[in-house]
Structures are given as structure tokens and as C-alpha cells.
Amino acid sequence: MSHDRPRARRDTQGRRSGTPVQPDAWTFFRQWLRNPRAMAALSPSSRQLAKLMIEQLPAGARHIVELGGGTGVFTQALLEHGIVPAELLVVELNEELHQLLMRRFPAVNVVCGDAQELAAIVRDSGFTDGASGVDAVVSGLGMLSIPRATQRAIVTGVFDVLRDGGCFIQFTYGPASPVSRELLNELGLKVERAGVAWLNVPPATVYVYRR
Ligand SMILES: C[S@@+](CC[C@H](N)C(=O)[O-])C[C@H]1O[C@@H](n2cnc3c(N)ncnc32)[C@H](O)[C@@H]1O
């Protein structure tokens, strides 16, 4: 039906480019069909979950890394919160979603890469440029569907790039911290349960990890 047709694309200044865009839910679902394990969700996160994630940022946070940007729900919320585009680095593994994020957020540092390589990505991009490190890592990764050894590599890399006092913010659809107690002990991390986004589908709990 005509009202279901993709909208004409507009750039960040609101100009029409003439090329139709796919609704995000459809784009996301298509990627899920291709790789359900990496996508780990059927649809993008809700604004409520994005808000709850961003409320956990340390006061005055500037340099932020986002892992698994997807269609950009958290990216958009970070920018609306006041994070400067040049001080935001988004790492997305999926090439199609990476392209979408670059088109949608041209002033943000968007890298097509693996969260396991975060320390090298941050170093090679010169992202923090003399600052003491990253203030927070906001993760959209489906941590529960990631094998233990990969989880260890990702969380280790996150704490390699975080400044002292920085935090790692992660959501989960599960009933407990998606980073195991064993790994927390091994890396000397503390965890705090920040809250639940009940309107998210499915409801999601946000955890904050600090050293
Ligand atoms: C659950 S989706 C979340 C997307 C978005 N943040 C949201 O909340 O709507 C997980 C995202 O992480 C990406 N991803 C999965 N494994 C990754 C990895 N190793 N490195 C970077 N991104 C990854 C997927 O391509 C997908 O976009």
C-alpha cells in the first residue's frame, strides 16, 4: 500500500536526496535473517532503552565509544544528549549497517570493524588524541550470544581504552549480568544493575561495569 512505501531519504540537514530509504526495522530484520547470532535481536532497541543507557554516562563524559551501532538508535541518542560527533567513535561489524551509519551520521567516526579489536581501532584512529582515554563505552552488542573467549577479548579491550573511572555500559535481555562473575573477577571489575527498560521488546536490563 502506498503509505508503506519507503520514505524519500533526507540528509542530516533535511535535504531530500531522492533515493528511498528502508525503514530501520526492515533493514535490521534483513541483517538478522543473514546473521542472527551477530545481530542478536529482531529489531532495533527502543528510545527508552537508549535513554536508560545514556543516563549511565559519567558526568561530563566527552569521548565515547559505541560498540555494535546497528541502525543508530544509541548513536542518535548520544548526539541528542550533547556528545560532539567528532568525539564519538562507533564500531560496527556489519558492512551494510556500517554504510548506513556513515550516511546517517557523517560527522561521527564510524568504523567497520570487530569490537574484539577495539584497542587497535582506538589507537589507529587517534580518536582520543592526547586525552587520558575514553570516558565510556556504550555497548549494543548481543553479549549473551557471544562465545566466552570472544567476550573476554572484548571486555579486556574495553578496559584497555577506558580512562581511570570510565565505565562500560551494556544491556541484556537475560536475567543476570551478561558478563560472567568469573570474567569480572579475572579482570577485577565491579558491576551495578542500573535499571530495566520495560517498554523495550523484549524488556532489557542495563548493567554498568567499572574497575
Ligand atoms: C543487538 S544489535 C544492536 C544494534 C543497536 N545498537 C541497537 O541497540 O538497536 C547488535 C549489533 O552489534 C553488531 N555486532 C555484532 N558483533 C559485533 C562485533 N564483534 N563488533 C562490532 N559490532 C558487532 C551487529 O552487527 C549489530 O548491529
Short mmCIF file of C-alpha atoms and ligand atoms in Angstrom, two decimals:
data_model
loop_
_atom_site.label_atom_id
_atom_site.label_comp_id
_atom_site.label_asym_id
_atom_site.label_seq_id
_atom_site.Cartn_x
_atom_site.Cartn_y
_atom_site.Cartn_z
CA MET A 1 0.00 0.00 0.00
CA SER A 2 1.23 3.47 -0.79
CA HIS A 3 1.62 4.62 2.82
CA ASP A 4 4.02 1.69 3.45
CA ARG A 5 6.44 2.84 0.75
CA PRO A 6 9.94 3.74 1.99
CA ARG A 7 10.29 7.46 2.71
CA ALA A 8 12.48 9.65 0.50
CA ARG A 9 15.91 9.94 2.15
CA ARG A 10 16.93 13.21 3.72
CA ASP A 11 20.45 14.08 4.78
CA THR A 12 21.32 15.44 8.25
CA GLN A 13 20.36 18.94 7.06
CA GLY A 14 16.96 17.64 5.99
CA ARG A 15 17.63 17.83 2.23
CA ARG A 16 15.98 15.22 0.01
CA SER A 17 18.43 13.05 -1.88
CA GLY A 18 15.78 11.29 -3.97
CA THR A 19 16.92 7.77 -3.02
CA PRO A 20 14.31 5.89 -0.96
CA VAL A 21 15.44 4.56 2.43
CA GLN A 22 14.46 1.28 4.05
CA PRO A 23 12.63 1.59 7.37
CA ASP A 24 15.11 0.69 10.11
CA ALA A 25 13.08 -2.25 11.41
CA TRP A 26 13.18 -3.88 7.96
CA THR A 27 16.89 -3.17 7.46
CA PHE A 28 17.61 -4.65 10.88
CA PHE A 29 15.42 -7.72 10.30
CA ARG A 30 17.11 -8.44 6.95
CA GLN A 31 20.51 -8.42 8.66
CA TRP A 32 19.10 -10.72 11.36
CA LEU A 33 18.00 -13.19 8.66
CA ARG A 34 21.56 -13.18 7.32
CA ASN A 35 23.30 -13.48 10.67
CA PRO A 36 21.00 -14.00 13.68
CA ARG A 37 23.85 -14.65 16.08
CA ALA A 38 25.70 -11.39 15.37
CA MET A 39 22.51 -9.29 15.30
CA ALA A 40 21.18 -10.97 18.48
CA ALA A 41 17.86 -9.10 18.23
CA LEU A 42 14.98 -8.95 15.74
CA SER A 43 14.60 -5.19 15.78
CA PRO A 44 16.46 -2.05 16.86
CA SER A 45 16.45 -1.01 20.52
CA SER A 46 13.78 1.37 21.78
CA ARG A 47 14.28 5.02 22.66
CA GLN A 48 13.52 4.07 26.26
CA LEU A 49 16.47 1.68 26.36
CA ALA A 50 18.71 4.26 24.66
CA LYS A 51 17.73 6.82 27.31
CA LEU A 52 18.47 4.41 30.16
CA MET A 53 21.89 3.58 28.65
CA ILE A 54 22.80 7.26 28.26
CA GLU A 55 21.71 8.13 31.79
CA GLN A 56 24.64 5.95 32.97
CA LEU A 57 27.32 8.12 31.32
CA PRO A 58 29.77 9.64 33.81
CA ALA A 59 29.19 13.36 34.48
CA GLY A 60 30.96 15.46 31.86
CA ALA A 61 31.69 12.45 29.63
CA ARG A 62 33.17 13.53 26.28
CA HIS A 63 34.96 10.71 24.46
CA ILE A 64 32.51 7.89 23.91
CA VAL A 65 32.86 4.59 22.06
CA GLU A 66 29.75 2.76 20.89
CA LEU A 67 30.04 -0.93 20.04
CA GLY A 68 27.57 -2.51 17.59
CA GLY A 69 25.86 0.63 16.31
CA GLY A 70 23.19 -1.21 14.29
CA THR A 71 20.84 1.32 12.72
CA GLY A 72 22.00 4.05 15.13
CA VAL A 73 19.42 4.25 17.93
CA PHE A 74 22.12 4.76 20.60
CA THR A 75 24.22 6.94 18.26
CA GLN A 76 21.28 9.30 17.75
CA ALA A 77 20.56 9.42 21.49
CA LEU A 78 24.23 10.13 22.28
CA LEU A 79 24.25 13.07 19.85
CA GLU A 80 20.95 14.38 21.24
CA HIS A 81 22.50 14.15 24.72
CA GLY A 82 25.17 16.58 23.54
CA ILE A 83 28.10 14.31 22.67
CA VAL A 84 30.15 16.07 19.97
CA PRO A 85 30.11 13.96 16.75
CA ALA A 86 33.93 14.08 16.43
CA GLU A 87 34.22 12.73 19.99
CA LEU A 88 32.07 9.68 19.26
CA LEU A 89 33.53 6.51 17.74
CA VAL A 90 31.10 3.82 16.56
CA VAL A 91 32.36 0.31 15.76
CA GLU A 92 30.03 -1.83 13.64
CA LEU A 93 30.97 -5.21 12.16
CA ASN A 94 28.20 -5.47 9.55
CA GLU A 95 29.21 -3.75 6.30
CA GLU A 96 25.67 -2.74 5.31
CA LEU A 97 24.93 -1.24 8.72
CA HIS A 98 28.32 0.45 8.70
CA GLN A 99 27.41 2.14 5.39
CA LEU A 100 24.03 3.18 6.79
CA LEU A 101 25.65 4.70 9.91
CA MET A 102 28.19 6.62 7.81
CA ARG A 103 25.43 8.08 5.64
CA ARG A 104 23.25 8.92 8.60
CA PHE A 105 25.98 10.37 10.86
CA PRO A 106 28.61 11.85 8.51
CA ALA A 107 30.41 13.78 11.27
CA VAL A 108 30.75 10.77 13.60
CA ASN A 109 33.78 8.43 13.47
CA VAL A 110 32.19 5.22 12.19
CA VAL A 111 34.50 2.24 11.76
CA CYS A 112 33.66 -1.06 10.11
CA GLY A 113 35.43 -3.39 12.50
CA ASP A 114 35.30 -6.02 15.19
CA ALA A 115 34.77 -4.98 18.81
CA GLN A 116 37.47 -7.51 19.71
CA GLU A 117 39.97 -5.17 18.03
CA LEU A 118 38.84 -2.09 19.96
CA ALA A 119 42.24 -1.18 21.46
CA ALA A 120 43.87 -1.22 18.00
CA ILE A 121 40.94 0.65 16.42
CA VAL A 122 41.13 3.43 19.03
CA ARG A 123 44.93 3.62 18.76
CA ASP A 124 44.98 3.67 14.94
CA SER A 125 42.18 6.23 14.67
CA GLY A 126 43.92 8.67 17.05
CA PHE A 127 40.42 9.08 18.47
CA THR A 128 41.21 10.33 21.99
CA ASP A 129 44.08 12.46 20.65
CA GLY A 130 46.04 13.16 23.82
CA ALA A 131 43.08 12.78 26.20
CA SER A 132 43.58 10.35 29.09
CA GLY A 133 41.30 7.77 27.49
CA VAL A 134 37.70 7.03 26.66
CA ASP A 135 35.11 8.16 29.24
CA ALA A 136 32.55 5.45 28.50
CA VAL A 137 31.92 2.52 26.19
CA VAL A 138 28.23 2.09 25.33
CA SER A 139 27.63 -1.41 24.01
CA GLY A 140 24.81 -2.55 21.76
CA LEU A 141 26.43 -5.96 21.32
CA GLY A 142 24.33 -9.05 21.98
CA MET A 143 26.76 -10.16 24.68
CA LEU A 144 24.83 -13.35 25.58
CA SER A 145 25.21 -14.74 22.07
CA ILE A 146 28.97 -14.08 22.05
CA PRO A 147 31.25 -17.02 22.96
CA ARG A 148 33.15 -16.73 26.28
CA ALA A 149 36.61 -16.30 24.72
CA THR A 150 35.35 -13.50 22.46
CA GLN A 151 33.59 -11.84 25.42
CA ARG A 152 36.87 -11.89 27.31
CA ALA A 153 38.70 -10.26 24.36
CA ILE A 154 36.00 -7.58 24.01
CA VAL A 155 35.77 -6.68 27.70
CA THR A 156 39.57 -6.69 28.07
CA GLY A 157 39.83 -4.31 25.10
CA VAL A 158 37.11 -2.07 26.54
CA PHE A 159 39.02 -1.63 29.80
CA ASP A 160 42.27 -1.07 27.88
CA VAL A 161 40.78 2.04 26.25
CA LEU A 162 38.73 3.38 29.19
CA ARG A 163 40.30 6.09 31.35
CA ASP A 164 40.54 5.58 35.11
CA GLY A 165 36.99 5.91 36.43
CA GLY A 166 35.47 5.30 32.98
CA CYS A 167 32.64 2.81 32.60
CA PHE A 168 31.30 0.12 30.30
CA ILE A 169 27.53 0.24 29.77
CA GLN A 170 25.86 -2.92 28.46
CA PHE A 171 22.26 -4.09 28.16
CA THR A 172 20.94 -7.61 28.18
CA TYR A 173 17.64 -9.43 27.63
CA GLY A 174 18.73 -12.04 30.18
CA PRO A 175 18.02 -12.27 33.92
CA ALA A 176 21.59 -11.56 35.11
CA SER A 177 24.79 -9.72 34.20
CA PRO A 178 25.79 -10.79 30.68
CA VAL A 179 29.45 -10.63 31.73
CA SER A 180 30.08 -13.68 33.90
CA ARG A 181 31.18 -13.46 37.55
CA GLU A 182 34.26 -15.45 36.57
CA LEU A 183 35.32 -12.86 33.99
CA LEU A 184 34.50 -9.96 36.34
CA ASN A 185 36.78 -11.49 38.99
CA GLU A 186 39.51 -12.22 36.48
CA LEU A 187 39.53 -8.61 35.21
CA GLY A 188 38.93 -7.05 38.65
CA LEU A 189 35.60 -5.45 37.65
CA LYS A 190 32.58 -4.36 39.68
CA VAL A 191 29.06 -4.41 38.28
CA GLU A 192 25.97 -2.36 39.06
CA ARG A 193 22.44 -3.06 37.80
CA ALA A 194 21.19 0.31 36.58
CA GLY A 195 17.56 -0.43 35.68
CA VAL A 196 15.13 -2.07 33.28
CA ALA A 197 13.65 -0.66 30.06
CA TRP A 198 10.26 -2.39 30.30
CA LEU A 199 8.91 -0.94 27.06
CA ASN A 200 11.77 -2.38 25.04
CA VAL A 201 10.86 -5.53 23.09
CA PRO A 202 11.93 -7.67 24.83
CA PRO A 203 12.47 -5.78 28.12
CA ALA A 204 16.17 -5.12 28.65
CA THR A 205 18.27 -4.61 31.79
CA VAL A 206 21.20 -2.19 31.79
CA TYR A 207 24.42 -3.00 33.65
CA VAL A 208 27.37 -0.71 34.32
CA TYR A 209 30.88 -2.14 34.78
CA ARG A 210 33.79 -0.33 36.42
CA ARG A 211 37.28 -1.25 37.54
C1 LIG B 1 21.65 -6.29 19.23
S1 LIG B 1 22.23 -5.40 17.78
C2 LIG B 1 22.15 -3.75 18.49
C3 LIG B 1 22.13 -2.64 17.47
C4 LIG B 1 21.86 -1.24 18.06
N1 LIG B 1 22.90 -0.84 18.98
C5 LIG B 1 20.53 -1.23 18.78
O1 LIG B 1 20.56 -1.27 20.02
O2 LIG B 1 19.49 -1.18 18.10
C6 LIG B 1 23.95 -5.83 17.77
C7 LIG B 1 24.82 -5.08 16.77
O3 LIG B 1 26.18 -5.42 17.02
C8 LIG B 1 26.85 -5.66 15.78
N2 LIG B 1 27.96 -6.57 16.08
C9 LIG B 1 27.89 -7.90 16.36
N3 LIG B 1 29.12 -8.38 16.63
C10 LIG B 1 29.97 -7.33 16.54
C11 LIG B 1 31.38 -7.19 16.73
N4 LIG B 1 32.15 -8.23 17.06
N5 LIG B 1 31.93 -5.96 16.58
C12 LIG B 1 31.16 -4.89 16.23
N6 LIG B 1 29.83 -4.96 16.03
C13 LIG B 1 29.23 -6.16 16.19
C14 LIG B 1 25.76 -6.27 14.91
O4 LIG B 1 26.08 -6.16 13.54
C15 LIG B 1 24.54 -5.43 15.33
O5 LIG B 1 24.47 -4.24 14.57
#
